[in-house]
XYZ file of C-alpha atoms in Angstrom:
506
model
C 165.577 103.925 124.439
C 164.104 106.521 122.319
C 167.263 106.969 120.466
C 167.450 103.406 119.507
C 163.833 103.371 118.273
C 164.676 106.334 116.012
C 167.577 104.367 114.613
C 165.552 101.079 113.977
C 162.800 103.460 112.102
C 165.535 105.010 110.057
C 166.835 101.575 109.012
C 163.543 100.267 108.124
C 162.889 103.251 105.878
C 166.220 102.856 104.145
C 165.510 99.241 103.415
C 161.966 100.081 102.108
C 163.464 102.951 99.948
C 166.148 100.465 98.464
C 163.492 97.768 97.879
C 161.352 100.387 96.229
C 163.835 101.443 93.794
C 164.251 97.707 92.661
C 160.704 97.181 92.227
C 159.704 100.052 90.259
C 160.669 98.396 86.985
C 158.701 95.367 87.923
C 155.649 97.384 88.652
C 155.580 98.563 85.136
C 155.192 94.996 83.718
C 157.450 92.430 85.423
C 156.421 90.403 88.596
C 156.830 91.928 91.892
C 157.170 90.349 95.339
C 155.573 91.564 98.715
C 156.620 90.681 102.200
C 154.373 92.817 104.794
C 153.794 91.820 108.295
C 151.247 93.512 110.431
C 151.001 96.530 108.184
C 147.963 98.849 107.913
C 145.931 97.954 104.835
C 146.133 101.573 103.541
C 149.830 101.475 103.807
C 150.003 98.282 101.868
C 148.017 100.018 99.117
C 150.002 103.040 99.282
C 153.247 101.105 99.034
C 152.064 99.274 95.859
C 150.835 102.570 94.234
C 154.172 104.135 95.031
C 155.977 101.214 93.321
C 153.763 101.348 90.444
C 154.072 105.176 90.179
C 150.337 105.341 90.521
C 147.757 107.802 92.411
C 145.713 106.286 95.263
C 142.309 106.832 96.621
C 140.876 105.044 99.428
C 137.975 105.752 101.567
C 137.237 105.171 105.405
C 136.111 101.447 104.782
C 139.773 100.449 104.021
C 140.861 99.764 107.478
C 142.909 96.955 109.384
C 146.340 95.309 109.576
C 147.460 92.679 107.201
C 150.253 90.175 106.836
C 151.158 89.521 103.133
C 153.958 87.408 101.420
C 153.540 87.421 97.697
C 156.179 86.497 94.992
C 156.441 87.120 91.259
C 152.780 88.536 90.922
C 151.831 91.833 88.782
C 150.764 94.935 90.126
C 147.121 94.697 89.347
C 147.125 90.936 90.685
C 148.543 92.353 93.885
C 146.004 95.059 94.259
C 142.946 92.655 93.300
C 144.319 89.988 96.094
C 144.674 92.712 98.687
C 141.088 94.120 97.840
C 139.106 90.906 97.451
C 140.614 89.267 100.617
C 139.491 92.206 102.670
C 135.884 92.497 101.077
C 136.919 95.555 98.980
C 136.756 96.317 95.308
C 139.079 98.474 93.114
C 138.902 100.746 90.005
C 141.714 101.868 87.784
C 140.863 105.370 86.381
C 143.703 106.628 84.113
C 146.601 106.708 86.594
C 144.816 106.465 89.687
C 143.507 103.459 91.744
C 140.407 103.950 93.746
C 139.800 101.303 96.576
C 136.402 101.058 98.434
C 133.604 98.569 99.300
C 131.730 97.316 96.264
C 128.560 99.397 96.913
C 130.486 102.584 97.424
C 132.409 102.006 94.261
C 129.205 101.195 92.219
C 127.561 104.511 93.538
C 130.667 106.716 92.984
C 131.934 105.117 89.695
C 129.308 102.991 88.253
C 127.805 103.452 84.954
C 124.878 106.190 84.688
C 121.683 105.829 82.718
C 118.651 108.002 82.009
C 115.136 106.881 82.593
C 111.654 108.412 82.010
C 108.934 107.864 84.727
C 105.566 108.920 83.616
C 103.291 109.929 86.434
C 99.609 109.022 86.673
C 98.352 110.971 89.808
C 101.035 113.149 91.331
C 102.431 116.369 89.780
C 106.083 116.001 88.733
C 107.415 118.905 90.972
C 105.949 117.463 93.985
C 107.738 113.936 93.252
C 110.905 115.889 92.264
C 111.030 117.561 95.725
C 110.846 114.377 97.454
C 113.369 112.527 95.160
C 116.027 115.610 95.451
C 116.115 115.200 99.428
C 116.263 111.427 99.400
C 118.329 110.299 96.283
C 121.777 111.707 96.194
C 123.997 111.949 93.138
C 121.143 111.888 90.739
C 119.926 114.357 88.216
C 116.023 114.898 87.993
C 114.385 117.153 85.470
C 110.358 117.691 85.199
C 108.728 117.394 81.937
C 105.190 119.097 82.560
C 103.975 118.569 78.998
C 103.907 114.526 79.505
C 103.609 114.753 83.253
C 106.938 112.920 83.585
C 110.158 112.785 85.455
C 113.693 112.497 83.602
C 116.125 110.777 85.926
C 119.833 110.383 85.355
C 121.495 108.120 88.016
C 123.597 105.250 88.566
C 122.026 101.710 87.511
C 121.985 100.451 90.846
C 119.872 103.362 92.194
C 117.057 103.066 89.638
C 115.141 100.318 91.345
C 115.225 102.290 94.575
C 113.979 105.442 92.736
C 111.350 103.373 90.814
C 109.937 101.896 94.073
C 109.742 105.316 95.682
C 108.098 106.895 92.749
C 105.513 104.204 92.719
C 104.761 104.536 96.306
C 104.354 108.487 95.934
C 102.464 108.228 92.705
C 99.265 107.360 94.186
C 95.704 108.547 93.224
C 94.549 111.216 95.921
C 91.301 110.571 97.386
C 88.421 113.081 96.845
C 86.298 114.565 99.690
C 82.768 115.804 99.542
C 82.041 118.622 101.713
C 78.483 119.599 102.779
C 78.443 123.041 104.669
C 75.407 124.655 106.167
C 75.858 128.254 107.511
C 73.056 129.194 109.997
C 72.570 132.354 112.049
C 70.822 131.539 115.318
C 69.281 133.721 118.007
C 71.581 133.713 121.004
C 68.862 134.680 123.305
C 66.799 131.677 122.194
C 69.758 129.425 122.655
C 70.362 130.623 126.052
C 66.680 129.754 126.893
C 67.262 126.275 125.832
C 70.319 126.021 127.699
C 72.557 125.639 124.736
C 76.023 127.093 124.271
C 77.297 126.326 120.764
C 80.437 128.300 121.241
C 81.798 126.317 124.265
C 83.260 123.645 122.003
C 83.430 122.356 118.502
C 81.119 119.525 118.798
C 80.290 116.385 116.891
C 76.864 115.261 115.906
C 76.400 111.771 115.746
C 74.645 109.837 112.737
C 71.836 107.461 113.931
C 72.351 105.597 110.523
C 73.589 106.507 107.055
C 72.668 109.817 106.200
C 70.612 110.511 109.396
C 72.224 112.913 111.966
C 71.621 113.391 115.587
C 72.850 116.077 118.011
C 74.972 114.121 120.526
C 76.704 116.761 122.846
C 73.418 118.874 123.269
C 71.678 115.940 124.945
C 68.621 116.666 122.858
C 66.855 113.632 121.313
C 65.977 115.192 118.022
C 67.871 115.540 114.597
C 69.582 118.653 114.387
C 68.103 119.572 111.224
C 64.723 119.331 112.860
C 65.982 121.481 115.765
C 67.204 124.164 113.427
C 63.989 123.864 111.571
C 61.940 124.591 114.663
C 63.900 127.712 115.412
C 63.621 128.888 111.602
C 59.873 128.480 111.746
C 59.808 130.700 114.949
C 62.135 133.442 113.414
C 64.974 132.527 115.812
C 67.256 131.181 112.915
C 67.864 131.574 109.318
C 70.094 129.683 106.747
C 72.771 132.006 105.275
C 74.145 129.526 102.691
C 74.064 125.752 102.062
C 77.014 125.197 99.925
C 78.329 121.848 98.458
C 81.714 121.167 97.012
C 84.215 118.182 96.160
C 87.710 118.745 96.347
C 90.946 116.618 96.207
C 92.511 115.643 99.649
C 95.162 118.180 100.311
C 93.716 120.987 98.027
C 91.821 123.947 99.424
C 87.990 124.207 98.720
C 86.889 127.864 98.893
C 83.291 128.951 98.730
C 82.426 132.622 98.707
C 79.136 134.227 98.883
C 78.753 138.018 98.900
C 79.583 141.077 96.780
C 82.165 143.640 96.232
C 82.001 147.167 97.929
C 84.353 150.208 97.518
C 86.723 150.981 100.289
C 88.550 154.337 100.462
C 92.028 154.158 101.569
C 94.159 157.329 102.193
C 97.836 157.255 101.746
C 100.649 159.537 103.472
C 100.241 162.213 100.859
C 96.589 162.505 101.745
C 95.440 161.056 98.441
C 92.371 158.836 98.601
C 92.172 155.603 96.542
C 89.412 153.367 96.509
C 89.739 149.598 96.436
C 86.977 146.917 96.084
C 86.740 144.364 98.785
C 84.755 141.196 99.218
C 81.667 141.605 101.611
C 79.964 138.418 102.749
C 80.767 134.922 103.612
C 84.139 133.243 102.823
C 84.533 129.624 103.741
C 87.843 127.849 103.039
C 88.311 124.231 103.903
C 91.277 121.935 103.298
C 90.700 118.285 103.832
C 93.436 115.723 104.503
C 92.473 111.852 104.366
C 94.088 110.365 107.740
C 92.612 106.877 107.091
C 89.715 105.311 105.128
C 87.456 106.409 107.959
C 89.109 109.611 109.335
C 89.381 113.281 107.927
C 91.588 116.096 109.289
C 90.065 119.315 108.048
C 91.468 122.972 108.260
C 88.568 125.608 108.417
C 88.963 129.344 107.867
C 85.526 130.957 108.241
C 85.270 134.578 107.674
C 82.015 136.786 107.536
C 82.382 140.425 106.595
C 79.498 142.965 106.526
C 79.131 146.848 106.204
C 78.988 148.298 109.400
C 78.312 152.033 108.647
C 79.912 154.579 106.521
C 82.904 156.997 106.575
C 82.554 160.881 107.417
C 81.595 161.418 103.560
C 78.796 158.897 103.719
C 80.241 157.583 100.258
C 82.332 154.665 101.580
C 81.282 151.753 103.640
C 83.237 150.510 106.870
C 83.737 146.819 106.964
C 83.349 144.712 110.115
C 84.976 141.142 109.930
C 84.419 138.262 112.076
C 86.624 135.224 111.567
C 87.344 131.612 113.008
C 90.093 129.223 112.295
C 90.356 125.791 113.621
C 91.823 122.351 112.683
C 89.480 119.301 113.418
C 89.618 115.409 112.999
C 86.424 114.025 111.961
C 85.073 110.545 111.103
C 84.032 110.543 107.421
C 80.208 111.278 107.106
C 80.006 112.980 110.542
C 78.767 116.460 111.004
C 80.766 119.052 113.206
C 79.512 122.311 114.189
C 81.604 125.417 114.818
C 80.345 128.497 116.689
C 81.743 131.573 118.260
C 80.998 134.384 115.849
C 78.759 136.552 117.920
C 77.226 139.907 116.628
C 75.115 142.217 118.837
C 72.462 144.561 117.789
C 70.546 147.271 119.451
C 66.870 147.385 118.567
C 64.823 150.528 119.824
C 61.153 149.997 120.013
C 58.509 152.902 120.653
C 54.967 152.562 122.155
C 52.489 155.073 122.178
C 48.802 155.826 123.116
C 47.082 156.537 119.562
C 46.444 160.279 119.030
C 47.720 161.413 122.345
C 51.169 160.122 121.761
C 51.469 162.422 118.694
C 50.763 165.617 120.749
C 53.879 167.921 120.617
C 55.717 168.054 123.848
C 52.965 166.594 126.008
C 52.914 163.399 123.684
C 56.060 162.234 125.388
C 53.904 161.604 128.626
C 51.805 158.946 126.525
C 55.015 157.334 125.049
C 57.169 154.586 126.093
C 60.588 153.492 124.542
C 62.679 150.546 124.965
C 66.081 149.448 123.837
C 66.627 145.631 123.513
C 70.082 143.935 122.635
C 69.780 141.089 120.456
C 72.595 138.692 119.736
C 73.038 136.371 117.024
C 75.583 133.554 116.439
C 76.965 132.326 113.227
C 77.341 128.627 113.301
C 78.761 126.415 110.415
C 78.162 122.888 110.224
C 80.355 120.810 107.875
C 80.050 117.243 106.816
C 83.176 115.731 105.179
C 82.749 112.467 103.441
C 85.441 110.497 101.684
C 84.695 109.472 98.107
C 85.751 105.889 97.455
C 85.267 103.316 94.509
C 86.056 100.424 96.672
C 83.515 97.958 95.858
C 84.824 95.074 98.079
C 82.087 95.505 100.942
C 79.425 96.772 98.746
C 75.969 95.503 99.368
C 74.209 94.272 96.306
C 71.916 97.176 95.106
C 69.396 98.042 92.415
C 69.115 101.273 90.569
C 65.838 103.159 91.535
C 64.777 106.469 89.668
C 63.869 109.079 92.007
C 61.895 112.110 90.619
C 63.343 115.419 91.931
C 61.109 117.553 93.790
C 60.953 121.255 94.933
C 63.389 122.026 97.622
C 65.627 118.884 97.078
C 69.352 118.956 97.406
C 71.698 116.021 97.137
C 71.957 115.950 101.028
C 68.154 115.915 101.616
C 67.826 113.039 99.031
C 70.488 111.023 100.674
C 68.841 111.513 104.113
C 65.413 110.680 102.504
C 66.707 107.243 101.421
C 69.062 106.853 104.286
C 71.776 106.423 101.677
C 75.238 108.069 101.512
C 75.350 111.097 99.159
C 78.718 110.044 97.845
C 77.092 106.812 96.525
C 74.428 108.807 94.681
C 76.992 110.945 93.058
C 79.106 107.648 92.073
C 76.038 106.165 90.368
C 75.083 109.285 88.614
C 78.591 109.877 87.346
C 78.988 113.094 89.193
C 82.353 114.371 90.249
C 80.898 117.039 92.153
C 77.533 118.031 93.709
C 74.902 118.197 90.917
C 72.339 120.944 90.726
C 69.120 119.325 90.916
C 66.179 120.424 88.910
C 62.428 119.696 89.660
C 61.320 116.720 87.572
C 64.675 115.368 86.844
C 65.350 111.607 87.437
C 67.982 110.720 89.867
C 69.458 107.204 90.158
C 69.428 105.884 93.700
C 71.535 102.842 94.680
C 68.726 100.951 96.719
C 69.583 98.019 98.593
C 67.790 94.894 97.404
C 66.511 94.277 100.828
C 64.908 97.630 100.821
C 62.221 96.611 98.277
C 58.709 95.790 99.606
C 56.376 93.820 97.504
C 52.827 95.254 97.893
C 50.095 92.743 98.632
C 46.526 92.878 98.516
C 45.089 94.934 101.265
C 48.140 96.853 101.849
C 48.001 100.523 102.448
C 50.801 103.222 102.856
C 49.744 104.172 106.362
C 49.759 100.412 107.497
C 53.283 99.774 106.046
C 54.610 103.061 107.323
C 53.294 102.068 110.872
C 54.658 98.593 110.687
C 58.267 99.692 109.744
C 58.112 102.858 111.748
C 58.605 105.246 108.846
C 57.146 108.642 108.498
C 54.233 108.450 105.961
C 55.177 111.642 104.230
C 58.650 110.345 103.734
C 57.421 107.171 102.194
C 55.093 108.925 99.721
C 58.017 111.307 98.610
C 60.189 108.432 97.941
C 57.864 106.417 95.727
C 56.054 109.648 94.404
C 52.691 108.256 95.202
C 49.474 108.672 97.432
C 47.594 105.587 97.484
C 48.239 101.723 96.966
C 44.950 101.291 95.378
C 45.333 98.924 92.572
C 49.020 98.654 92.992
C 49.135 94.886 93.978
C 52.618 93.329 93.309
C 54.015 96.813 93.061
C 57.772 97.146 94.378
C 57.797 100.095 97.103
C 61.194 101.488 98.253
C 61.702 101.796 101.939
C 64.480 103.642 103.741
C 64.806 100.597 106.080
C 65.340 96.914 105.731
C 62.449 94.998 104.833
C 61.464 91.742 106.656
C 62.293 88.517 104.431
C 58.632 87.640 104.120
C 57.762 91.091 102.629
C 60.700 91.570 100.245
C 60.326 91.781 96.464
C 62.376 89.178 94.731
C 63.786 88.946 91.179
C 64.120 92.643 90.613
C 65.105 93.942 87.345
C 67.277 96.816 86.986
C 66.113 99.868 85.071
C-alpha cells in the first residue's frame, strides 16, 4: 500500500509540473485556468505565485481547504477571488504578493501619517511612556518646548491614539495639606489613658471644618484637648505648616537648621559635611476618588544628641516614621510613635545647711526623673475642586484678620472648608494672613441673621447654641446697640423667620 501511494503522489507532482510549465506564460499576461479540489488555501496561493514567478507572504490567518474551478482569468483576478471569498485581502509590492486579513494588512502596509498632539495638563514624557507600551509600530517624539507629542503611525491607528491621549491628558487635582506637629508629654497621656502610638487613628468632623476625636472616646474637640495640655505645659506646637500640591507630587516641609558633621575616611582624614537638623515632613497624596485621598507620609525628626570627643562636632539622633494611609477628604489623621526619653535630675536642700561642705549632703536630697515625650503629627488632606454643580448659594463676606488667625482657624470659625476660602480669594496655596487684612468668606445665604429691635449678642448666641466670643470675632463687634436691621453672620443655619433677605454682594 505504501508503494502504491508513493507512485500516486509522484504522478500528481509530475502532472502539476507539466501544467505549471504551460501556465507560466499565461501568468505574465494571458488568461489562466485553475482546477483545485480540497487543497489547502496557502497551497493554492503558493501555486498561483509559482505560476506567476512571484514571491508570496501569508500570515497565520490564511487557513482552510478550498475547491476552485476557474477558467481564463488573469493572475491578479485569481488572487483577488481567492482572497475575497475567504475574507482576506492582498497587496502586491514589487515582485511579492502579501495575503492577510484586511486589518493586519492595513496595520502592516497601510499608509503612515504624522500628527501633532498638544497636551494641556500632562507632561509629554509621561504620556509617551504609556503610548510606547500600548501602541506598536509607531514613532513617538516629545517636543518639550510646546508640550506636544509628535506621532507617526498608520492612519487607522490615529483614532485609537487620540482617544488614549485624551483620556490620559486630564488635569490633576490639587490637594491642600494642613499639618500640625505636636510634642506631648507621654506621662500625661498615660494618666489620661491615651496611647497615641497604638494605631494611626482618624478624628471625625462634627461639621465642615469642625474636628472631634473619635477613637479616644473623648467628647471634646482635639484642638481644645491639645490646648488644655499646652496650657498646663504638657504639650507644645513645634510646627503648623500648610502646603498645597498636585496629586501624585511630593510636598516637602523642612523646619530646622544645618549643622557640621565630622566624617573620617579610611586614610584617617576628617571631612566636615553639613546636615539638616530639625523636622522634615514629606507627604505624597493620591486622589483615589472625589472623597478619598491616599497619602504616603515620611516624617523625620533629627536633633543634636551630644558632641564627639573633640567637642566640636555634634552627634545627630534621628527618629523616623513612614506610613501609607487612606483618608476621607477633610478628615484629620494622627500619627504617633516617635518617643524620646530624657532624664531630669533635681536637687533639694535645706537652706544654708545644705551648703556646708561634706556635712551638707546630710541636708540634701536628689531625685532622678525620667520623662517621655512623644511627637504626634496631625494631617488634614483636602481635595481642591472647582465643581460648582452642588454648591449652595453664597454671599461674599469680608472678614478682618485678627492676631493668631490662620486659614484653618478661620475656616473652623465660620464652619466653612478652607479650600472654598482659598478659591474665592484666588489663592493657589495657603495665604500668609496679616492682621487687619480683609479675607473674603463665601458665607451661605441661610447663615445671615437680620438683627431686630431688642436683640443682643448674648441672646442670639444662646438661642443658636453658639459661643459668644466666636460670634463677636466673626462679626468684629461687641454690642448690637443701634444695630437694628444689621446682617449678622452665624456659623450655623439661621431659622427662616430670622434670616436676612435681599442681601447684596460686596
